[in-house]
Amino acid sequence: MAGEITPFSLERALESDIKKLEAEVRAVKNSAEHKEMRPREAAKESLRAFIPQSVPQQANTSKASDAGGFLPVYMQDEPAGRRLEVERLIEVSLRDGFAKAFAEAAKSGAFMVDALHDALATKIYPELQKRGLL
């Protein structure tokens, strides 16, 4: 599961989510408060549009992903079940849409939403670069 989004997995993602994400990236890049934001942080900020309003959102303070994958470094100390749950939610996001995955993550609490947010941002970053958005 680690690595870049493949054309096959991107095809499975809802195109409307991809289009919405592209619009969010442009909006973030054009906003005065985010002008100096690094590209990876812009990708993360753009994904916030898919997080349900009822979930408290934390500031962008997460550490980078582990060397070979997309899970945030802080997930390395989590039980295997939680890591697998984030991986499953990534698959849900690519199959059924980002909003659905975040809604499912919210059922497990803010930590899982943050973990999904950080992992998904890392997972989609190369595709956003390829599309010339970052």
mmCIF file of C-alpha atoms in Angstrom:
data_model
loop_
_atom_site.group_PDB
_atom_site.id
_atom_site.type_symbol
_atom_site.label_atom_id
_atom_site.label_comp_id
_atom_site.label_asym_id
_atom_site.label_seq_id
_atom_site.Cartn_x
_atom_site.Cartn_y
_atom_site.Cartn_z
ATOM 1 C CA MET A 1 0.000 0.000 0.000
ATOM 2 C CA ALA A 2 2.913 2.356 0.502
ATOM 3 C CA GLY A 3 4.128 4.576 -2.278
ATOM 4 C CA GLU A 4 2.577 6.760 -4.907
ATOM 5 C CA ILE A 5 -0.982 6.681 -6.099
ATOM 6 C CA THR A 6 -1.149 4.451 -9.151
ATOM 7 C CA PRO A 7 -3.339 5.246 -12.167
ATOM 8 C CA PHE A 8 -5.519 2.303 -11.148
ATOM 9 C CA SER A 9 -6.051 3.597 -7.603
ATOM 10 C CA LEU A 10 -6.647 7.113 -8.866
ATOM 11 C CA GLU A 11 -9.318 5.816 -11.239
ATOM 12 C CA ARG A 12 -11.048 4.324 -8.226
ATOM 13 C CA ALA A 13 -11.080 7.646 -6.409
ATOM 14 C CA LEU A 14 -14.151 9.709 -6.952
ATOM 15 C CA GLU A 15 -13.322 12.244 -9.642
ATOM 16 C CA SER A 16 -15.506 14.812 -7.920
ATOM 17 C CA ASP A 17 -13.271 14.529 -4.840
ATOM 18 C CA ILE A 18 -10.173 15.014 -6.966
ATOM 19 C CA LYS A 19 -11.723 18.084 -8.619
ATOM 20 C CA LYS A 20 -12.764 19.487 -5.238
ATOM 21 C CA LEU A 21 -9.262 18.851 -3.884
ATOM 22 C CA GLU A 22 -7.721 20.633 -6.865
ATOM 23 C CA ALA A 23 -9.972 23.657 -6.189
ATOM 24 C CA GLU A 24 -9.035 23.578 -2.496
ATOM 25 C CA VAL A 25 -5.308 23.477 -3.306
ATOM 26 C CA ARG A 26 -5.695 26.498 -5.578
ATOM 27 C CA ALA A 27 -7.685 28.360 -2.914
ATOM 28 C CA VAL A 28 -5.087 27.612 -0.239
ATOM 29 C CA LYS A 29 -2.222 28.670 -2.499
ATOM 30 C CA ASN A 30 -4.009 31.924 -3.363
ATOM 31 C CA SER A 31 -5.017 32.878 0.180
ATOM 32 C CA ALA A 32 -2.969 35.586 1.864
ATOM 33 C CA GLU A 33 -2.637 33.633 5.107
ATOM 34 C CA HIS A 34 -1.121 30.642 3.307
ATOM 35 C CA LYS A 35 1.100 32.411 0.746
ATOM 36 C CA GLU A 36 4.330 31.209 2.349
ATOM 37 C CA MET A 37 3.079 27.694 3.061
ATOM 38 C CA ARG A 38 5.248 24.824 1.838
ATOM 39 C CA PRO A 39 3.672 22.571 -0.813
ATOM 40 C CA ARG A 40 3.251 19.569 1.509
ATOM 41 C CA GLU A 41 1.494 21.746 4.065
ATOM 42 C CA ALA A 42 -0.748 23.169 1.328
ATOM 43 C CA ALA A 43 -1.795 19.628 0.428
ATOM 44 C CA LYS A 44 -2.612 18.898 4.063
ATOM 45 C CA GLU A 45 -4.517 22.146 4.496
ATOM 46 C CA SER A 46 -6.554 21.432 1.365
ATOM 47 C CA LEU A 47 -7.712 18.067 2.713
ATOM 48 C CA ARG A 48 -9.325 19.785 5.698
ATOM 49 C CA ALA A 49 -12.305 20.592 3.449
ATOM 50 C CA PHE A 50 -13.270 16.911 3.611
ATOM 51 C CA ILE A 51 -13.204 16.584 7.416
ATOM 52 C CA PRO A 52 -16.681 16.739 8.982
ATOM 53 C CA GLN A 53 -17.419 20.022 10.748
ATOM 54 C CA SER A 54 -18.240 18.148 13.962
ATOM 55 C CA VAL A 55 -14.665 16.886 14.348
ATOM 56 C CA PRO A 56 -12.330 19.250 16.203
ATOM 57 C CA GLN A 57 -9.355 20.029 14.001
ATOM 58 C CA GLN A 58 -5.871 20.505 15.349
ATOM 59 C CA ALA A 59 -3.125 22.691 13.984
ATOM 60 C CA ASN A 60 -0.699 21.264 11.440
ATOM 61 C CA THR A 61 1.882 19.966 13.883
ATOM 62 C CA SER A 62 2.395 16.399 12.745
ATOM 63 C CA LYS A 63 5.769 14.936 11.969
ATOM 64 C CA ALA A 64 6.686 13.641 8.536
ATOM 65 C CA SER A 65 5.900 10.173 7.315
ATOM 66 C CA ASP A 66 8.143 7.233 7.949
ATOM 67 C CA ALA A 67 10.940 6.731 5.462
ATOM 68 C CA GLY A 68 9.303 4.200 3.176
ATOM 69 C CA GLY A 69 5.587 4.757 3.539
ATOM 70 C CA PHE A 70 2.850 7.228 4.062
ATOM 71 C CA LEU A 71 1.875 6.701 7.710
ATOM 72 C CA PRO A 72 2.929 9.544 10.009
ATOM 73 C CA VAL A 73 5.942 8.857 12.237
ATOM 74 C CA TYR A 74 3.788 9.009 15.379
ATOM 75 C CA MET A 75 1.841 5.974 14.125
ATOM 76 C CA GLN A 76 4.942 3.775 14.490
ATOM 77 C CA ASP A 77 4.295 3.512 18.223
ATOM 78 C CA GLU A 78 0.620 2.684 17.783
ATOM 79 C CA PRO A 79 -0.722 -0.871 17.903
ATOM 80 C CA ALA A 80 -0.776 -2.719 14.578
ATOM 81 C CA GLY A 81 -4.572 -2.601 14.535
ATOM 82 C CA ARG A 82 -4.611 1.187 14.511
ATOM 83 C CA ARG A 83 -2.020 1.320 11.728
ATOM 84 C CA LEU A 84 -4.073 -1.148 9.702
ATOM 85 C CA GLU A 85 -7.175 0.934 10.316
ATOM 86 C CA VAL A 86 -5.491 4.005 8.817
ATOM 87 C CA GLU A 87 -4.432 1.943 5.817
ATOM 88 C CA ARG A 88 -8.007 0.679 5.441
ATOM 89 C CA LEU A 89 -9.319 4.242 5.620
ATOM 90 C CA ILE A 90 -6.895 5.267 2.865
ATOM 91 C CA GLU A 91 -8.417 2.542 0.707
ATOM 92 C CA VAL A 92 -11.925 3.778 1.602
ATOM 93 C CA SER A 93 -10.919 7.294 0.584
ATOM 94 C CA LEU A 94 -9.688 6.108 -2.815
ATOM 95 C CA ARG A 95 -12.666 3.850 -3.401
ATOM 96 C CA ASP A 96 -15.583 5.753 -1.849
ATOM 97 C CA GLY A 97 -14.305 9.292 -1.424
ATOM 98 C CA PHE A 98 -12.392 11.402 1.053
ATOM 99 C CA ALA A 99 -15.466 12.597 2.968
ATOM 100 C CA LYS A 100 -16.667 9.053 3.619
ATOM 101 C CA ALA A 101 -13.248 8.006 4.906
ATOM 102 C CA PHE A 102 -13.057 11.022 7.226
ATOM 103 C CA ALA A 103 -16.595 10.335 8.477
ATOM 104 C CA GLU A 104 -15.587 6.755 9.291
ATOM 105 C CA ALA A 105 -12.401 7.948 10.974
ATOM 106 C CA ALA A 106 -14.426 10.390 13.077
ATOM 107 C CA LYS A 107 -16.275 7.451 14.645
ATOM 108 C CA SER A 108 -12.947 6.440 16.201
ATOM 109 C CA GLY A 109 -12.144 9.955 17.421
ATOM 110 C CA ALA A 110 -10.002 12.945 16.583
ATOM 111 C CA PHE A 111 -6.732 10.989 16.720
ATOM 112 C CA MET A 112 -7.848 8.713 13.873
ATOM 113 C CA VAL A 113 -9.046 11.703 11.845
ATOM 114 C CA ASP A 114 -5.648 13.356 12.299
ATOM 115 C CA ALA A 115 -3.804 10.159 11.390
ATOM 116 C CA LEU A 116 -5.908 9.700 8.250
ATOM 117 C CA HIS A 117 -5.445 13.365 7.352
ATOM 118 C CA ASP A 118 -1.668 13.154 7.667
ATOM 119 C CA ALA A 119 -1.393 9.811 5.842
ATOM 120 C CA LEU A 120 -3.727 10.830 3.029
ATOM 121 C CA ALA A 121 -1.848 14.096 2.510
ATOM 122 C CA THR A 122 1.375 12.133 2.088
ATOM 123 C CA LYS A 123 -0.318 9.606 -0.182
ATOM 124 C CA ILE A 124 -1.807 12.191 -2.566
ATOM 125 C CA TYR A 125 1.094 14.645 -2.596
ATOM 126 C CA PRO A 126 2.866 13.086 -5.624
ATOM 127 C CA GLU A 127 -0.356 13.162 -7.632
ATOM 128 C CA LEU A 128 -0.925 16.834 -6.818
ATOM 129 C CA GLN A 129 2.643 17.553 -7.915
ATOM 130 C CA LYS A 130 2.129 15.607 -11.140
ATOM 131 C CA ARG A 131 -0.976 17.688 -11.878
ATOM 132 C CA GLY A 132 1.084 20.862 -11.410
ATOM 133 C CA LEU A 133 -0.847 22.009 -8.360
ATOM 134 C CA LEU A 134 2.116 22.092 -5.957
#
